[in-house]
């Protein structure tokens, strides 16, 4: 089971005839809600559908950077969804996309033992949990 976290900026309506705006950081698209609570629920629905669609299409969504600042005068809310479809491992090229690194760099981390993985029929697979540990290490260095 995979946990995916994304921050959204939720903006209040300008008048009573409008909806609350819901804008994800780092992903294209948007949604809306009738109230602040509804907007947060819509953000969760939107995120789950986005994660499921990416999985069905064979796309890998990059890990989101947390700690965003409002861009449109709204409030930033972190939303997390669990998705059974998220694989326990990813290919080397998918790991490179997730980490925003080159495939050579990911292979280096795998060969030195920083990342766990294995080869099946000439294709390298990286354990997602070890990839998450590496991401956490990078984030700790940035702090």
Coordinates of N, CA and C in Angstrom, one line a residue, residues 1-124:
X1 N 0.8 -1.2 0.0 CA 0.0 0.0 0.0 C 0.9 1.2 0.0
X2 N 0.6 2.2 -0.8 CA 1.4 3.4 -0.9 C 0.6 4.6 -0.4
X3 N 1.4 5.5 0.3 CA 0.8 6.7 0.7 C 1.4 7.8 -0.1
X4 N 0.5 8.7 -0.7 CA 0.9 9.8 -1.5 C 0.4 11.1 -0.8
X5 N 1.3 12.0 -0.7 CA 1.0 13.3 0.0 C 1.2 14.4 -1.0
X6 N 0.2 15.4 -1.0 CA 0.3 16.5 -1.9 C -0.3 17.7 -1.1
X7 N 0.3 18.9 -1.3 CA -0.2 20.1 -0.7 C -1.1 20.8 -1.7
X8 N -2.2 21.4 -1.3 CA -3.1 22.1 -2.1 C -3.2 23.5 -1.5
X9 N -3.4 24.5 -2.4 CA -3.8 25.8 -1.9 C -5.3 25.9 -2.1
X10 N -6.0 26.2 -1.0 CA -7.5 26.4 -1.0 C -7.8 27.9 -0.9
X11 N -8.5 28.4 -1.9 CA -8.8 29.8 -1.9 C -10.3 30.1 -1.7
X12 N -10.6 31.0 -0.9 CA -12.0 31.3 -0.7 C -12.7 32.0 -1.9
X13 N -14.0 31.8 -2.0 CA -14.7 32.5 -3.1 C -14.7 34.0 -3.0
X14 N -14.7 34.7 -4.1 CA -14.8 36.1 -4.0 C -16.1 36.6 -3.6
X15 N -17.2 35.9 -4.0 CA -18.5 36.2 -3.5 C -19.3 34.9 -3.3
X16 N -20.5 35.1 -2.8 CA -21.4 33.9 -2.5 C -21.8 33.0 -3.6
X17 N -21.6 33.5 -4.8 CA -22.0 32.7 -6.0 C -20.9 31.8 -6.5
X18 N -19.7 31.9 -5.9 CA -18.6 31.1 -6.4 C -18.2 30.0 -5.4
X19 N -17.4 29.1 -5.9 CA -16.9 28.0 -5.1 C -15.5 28.3 -4.6
X20 N -15.1 27.5 -3.6 CA -13.7 27.5 -3.1 C -12.8 26.9 -4.1
X21 N -11.7 27.5 -4.4 CA -10.8 26.9 -5.4 C -9.8 26.0 -4.7
X22 N -9.4 24.9 -5.4 CA -8.5 23.9 -4.9 C -7.4 23.7 -5.9
X23 N -6.2 24.1 -5.6 CA -5.1 24.1 -6.5 C -3.9 23.2 -6.0
X24 N -3.6 22.1 -6.7 CA -2.5 21.3 -6.2 C -1.1 21.9 -6.5
X25 N -0.2 21.7 -5.7 CA 1.2 22.2 -5.9 C 1.9 21.0 -6.7
X26 N 2.6 21.3 -7.7 CA 3.4 20.3 -8.4 C 2.7 19.4 -9.3
X27 N 1.4 19.5 -9.5 CA 0.6 18.7 -10.4 C -0.3 19.6 -11.2
X28 N -0.6 19.2 -12.5 CA -1.5 20.0 -13.2 C -3.0 19.7 -12.8
X29 N -3.8 20.7 -13.0 CA -5.2 20.5 -12.7 C -5.7 21.3 -11.5
X30 N -7.0 21.2 -11.2 CA -7.6 21.9 -10.1 C -9.0 21.3 -9.8
X31 N -9.6 21.7 -8.7 CA -11.0 21.3 -8.5 C -11.6 22.4 -7.6
X32 N -12.8 22.1 -7.1 CA -13.4 23.2 -6.3 C -14.4 22.5 -5.3
X33 N -14.8 23.3 -4.3 CA -15.7 22.8 -3.3 C -16.7 23.9 -2.9
X34 N -17.8 23.5 -2.3 CA -18.8 24.4 -1.9 C -18.5 25.1 -0.6
X35 N -17.6 24.5 0.2 CA -17.2 25.1 1.5 C -15.7 24.7 1.7
X36 N -15.1 25.3 2.7 CA -13.7 24.9 3.0 C -13.6 23.4 3.2
X37 N -14.5 22.8 4.1 CA -14.5 21.4 4.3 C -14.7 20.6 3.1
X38 N -15.6 21.0 2.2 CA -15.9 20.3 1.0 C -14.7 20.4 0.0
X39 N -14.0 21.6 0.1 CA -12.8 21.8 -0.8 C -11.7 20.8 -0.4
X40 N -11.5 20.6 0.9 CA -10.5 19.6 1.4 C -10.9 18.2 1.0
X41 N -12.2 17.9 1.1 CA -12.6 16.5 0.6 C -12.5 16.4 -0.9
X42 N -12.7 17.4 -1.6 CA -12.5 17.4 -3.1 C -11.1 17.2 -3.4
X43 N -10.2 17.9 -2.6 CA -8.7 17.7 -2.9 C -8.3 16.3 -2.7
X44 N -8.9 15.6 -1.7 CA -8.6 14.2 -1.4 C -9.1 13.3 -2.6
X45 N -10.3 13.6 -3.0 CA -10.9 12.8 -4.2 C -10.0 13.0 -5.4
X46 N -9.7 14.3 -5.7 CA -8.9 14.6 -6.9 C -7.5 13.9 -6.8
X47 N -6.9 14.0 -5.7 CA -5.6 13.3 -5.5 C -5.7 11.8 -5.7
X48 N -6.6 11.2 -5.1 CA -6.8 9.7 -5.3 C -7.0 9.4 -6.8
X49 N -7.9 10.1 -7.5 CA -8.1 9.9 -8.9 C -6.9 10.1 -9.7
X50 N -6.1 11.1 -9.4 CA -4.9 11.4 -10.1 C -3.8 10.3 -9.9
X51 N -3.7 9.8 -8.7 CA -2.7 8.7 -8.4 C -3.2 7.5 -9.1
X52 N -4.5 7.1 -9.1 CA -5.0 5.9 -9.7 C -4.8 6.0 -11.2
X53 N -5.1 7.2 -11.8 CA -5.0 7.3 -13.3 C -3.5 7.2 -13.7
X54 N -2.6 7.8 -12.9 CA -1.2 7.7 -13.3 C -0.8 6.2 -13.2
X55 N -1.2 5.5 -12.2 CA -0.8 4.1 -12.1 C -1.4 3.3 -13.3
X56 N -2.6 3.5 -13.7 CA -3.2 2.8 -14.8 C -2.5 3.1 -16.1
X57 N -2.0 4.3 -16.2 CA -1.3 4.8 -17.5 C 0.1 4.4 -17.5
X58 N 0.6 3.8 -16.3 CA 2.0 3.5 -16.2 C 2.9 4.6 -15.9
X59 N 2.3 5.8 -15.5 CA 3.1 6.9 -15.2 C 3.5 6.9 -13.7
X60 N 4.6 7.5 -13.4 CA 5.0 7.7 -12.0 C 4.9 9.1 -11.6
X61 N 4.2 9.4 -10.5 CA 4.1 10.8 -10.1 C 5.3 11.1 -9.2
X62 N 5.9 12.3 -9.3 CA 7.0 12.6 -8.5 C 6.6 12.9 -7.1
X63 N 7.5 12.6 -6.1 CA 7.2 12.9 -4.7 C 7.1 14.4 -4.6
X64 N 6.1 14.9 -3.9 CA 5.8 16.3 -3.7 C 6.7 16.9 -2.6
X65 N 7.0 18.1 -2.8 CA 7.8 18.9 -1.8 C 6.8 19.5 -0.9
X66 N 6.9 19.3 0.4 CA 6.0 19.9 1.4 C 6.6 21.2 1.9
X67 N 5.7 22.0 2.5 CA 6.1 23.3 3.0 C 5.9 24.4 2.0
X68 N 4.9 24.3 1.1 CA 4.6 25.3 0.1 C 4.0 26.5 0.8
X69 N 4.1 27.7 0.1 CA 3.6 28.9 0.6 C 2.4 29.3 -0.4
X70 N 1.4 29.9 0.1 CA 0.2 30.3 -0.7 C 0.7 31.2 -1.9
X71 N 0.1 31.0 -3.0 CA 0.4 31.9 -4.2 C -0.8 32.7 -4.6
X72 N -2.0 32.4 -4.1 CA -3.2 33.1 -4.5 C -4.0 33.6 -3.3
X73 N -3.3 33.8 -2.2 CA -4.0 34.3 -1.0 C -4.8 33.3 -0.3
X74 N -4.6 32.1 -0.5 CA -5.4 31.0 0.1 C -4.6 30.4 1.3
X75 N -5.1 29.2 1.7 CA -4.5 28.5 2.8 C -3.9 27.2 2.2
X76 N -2.7 26.8 2.7 CA -2.1 25.5 2.2 C -2.5 24.4 3.1
X77 N -3.0 23.3 2.5 CA -3.4 22.1 3.2 C -2.7 20.9 2.7
X78 N -2.2 20.1 3.5 CA -1.6 18.8 3.0 C -2.7 17.7 3.1
X79 N -2.7 17.0 2.0 CA -3.7 15.9 1.8 C -2.9 14.6 1.5
X80 N -3.3 13.5 2.2 CA -2.7 12.2 1.9 C -3.7 11.2 1.6
X81 N -3.4 10.4 0.6 CA -4.3 9.3 0.2 C -3.5 8.0 0.1
X82 N -4.1 6.9 0.5 CA -3.5 5.6 0.3 C -4.0 4.9 -0.9
X83 N -3.1 4.3 -1.6 CA -3.5 3.6 -2.9 C -2.9 2.3 -2.9
X84 N -3.7 1.2 -2.9 CA -3.2 -0.1 -3.0 C -2.5 -0.4 -4.3
X85 N -2.8 0.4 -5.3 CA -2.2 0.1 -6.6 C -0.7 0.5 -6.7
X86 N -0.2 1.3 -5.7 CA 1.2 1.8 -5.8 C 2.1 0.6 -5.6
X87 N 3.0 0.3 -6.5 CA 3.8 -0.8 -6.4 C 4.9 -0.7 -5.3
X88 N 5.3 -1.9 -4.8 CA 6.4 -1.9 -3.8 C 7.7 -1.6 -4.4
X89 N 7.8 -1.7 -5.7 CA 9.1 -1.4 -6.4 C 8.8 -0.7 -7.7
X90 N 9.8 0.0 -8.1 CA 9.8 0.8 -9.4 C 11.0 0.5 -10.2
X91 N 10.9 0.7 -11.5 CA 12.1 0.5 -12.4 C 13.1 1.6 -12.1
X92 N 14.3 1.4 -12.5 CA 15.4 2.3 -12.3 C 15.0 3.7 -13.0
X93 N 14.4 3.7 -14.1 CA 14.0 4.9 -14.8 C 12.9 5.6 -14.1
X94 N 11.9 4.8 -13.5 CA 10.9 5.5 -12.7 C 11.4 6.1 -11.4
X95 N 12.4 5.4 -10.8 CA 13.1 5.9 -9.6 C 13.8 7.3 -9.9
X96 N 14.4 7.3 -11.1 CA 15.0 8.6 -11.5 C 14.0 9.7 -11.7
X97 N 12.8 9.4 -12.2 CA 11.8 10.4 -12.4 C 11.3 10.9 -11.0
X98 N 11.0 9.9 -10.1 CA 10.6 10.3 -8.8 C 11.6 11.2 -8.0
X99 N 12.8 10.8 -8.1 CA 13.9 11.5 -7.4 C 14.4 12.8 -8.1
X100 N 14.0 12.9 -9.4 CA 14.5 14.0 -10.2 C 16.0 14.0 -10.3
X101 N 16.5 12.7 -10.5 CA 17.9 12.5 -10.7 C 18.1 11.7 -12.0
X102 N 19.4 11.6 -12.4 CA 19.6 10.8 -13.6 C 19.6 9.3 -13.3
X103 N 19.3 8.5 -14.3 CA 19.3 7.1 -14.1 C 20.7 6.6 -13.6
X104 N 21.8 7.2 -14.1 CA 23.1 6.9 -13.7 C 23.3 7.1 -12.2
X105 N 22.7 8.2 -11.7 CA 22.9 8.5 -10.3 C 22.1 7.5 -9.4
X106 N 20.9 7.1 -9.9 CA 20.1 6.1 -9.2 C 20.8 4.8 -9.2
X107 N 21.4 4.4 -10.3 CA 22.2 3.2 -10.4 C 23.4 3.2 -9.5
X108 N 24.0 4.3 -9.4 CA 25.1 4.5 -8.4 C 24.7 4.2 -7.0
X109 N 23.5 4.8 -6.6 CA 23.0 4.6 -5.2 C 22.7 3.1 -5.0
X110 N 22.1 2.5 -6.1 CA 21.8 1.0 -5.9 C 23.1 0.2 -5.8
X111 N 24.1 0.5 -6.6 CA 25.3 -0.3 -6.6 C 26.1 -0.2 -5.3
X112 N 26.0 1.1 -4.7 CA 26.7 1.3 -3.4 C 25.9 0.8 -2.2
X113 N 24.7 0.3 -2.5 CA 23.9 -0.2 -1.4 C 22.9 0.8 -0.7
X114 N 22.9 2.0 -1.1 CA 22.0 3.0 -0.5 C 20.6 2.7 -0.9
X115 N 20.4 2.1 -2.1 CA 19.0 1.7 -2.5 C 19.0 0.2 -2.6
X116 N 17.9 -0.4 -2.2 CA 17.7 -1.9 -2.4 C 17.0 -2.1 -3.7
X117 N 17.4 -3.2 -4.4 CA 16.8 -3.5 -5.6 C 17.3 -4.9 -6.1
X118 N 16.8 -5.2 -7.3 CA 17.2 -6.5 -7.9 C 17.0 -6.4 -9.4
X119 N 17.6 -7.3 -10.2 CA 17.5 -7.3 -11.6 C 16.6 -8.5 -12.0
X120 N 15.7 -8.3 -12.9 CA 14.8 -9.3 -13.5 C 14.9 -9.2 -15.0
X121 N 15.4 -10.2 -15.7 CA 15.5 -10.2 -17.1 C 16.1 -8.9 -17.7
X122 N 17.2 -8.5 -17.0 CA 18.0 -7.4 -17.5 C 17.4 -6.0 -17.1
X123 N 16.3 -6.0 -16.3 CA 15.7 -4.7 -15.9 C 15.9 -4.6 -14.4
X124 N 16.4 -3.4 -14.0 CA 16.7 -3.1 -12.6 C 15.4 -2.6 -11.9

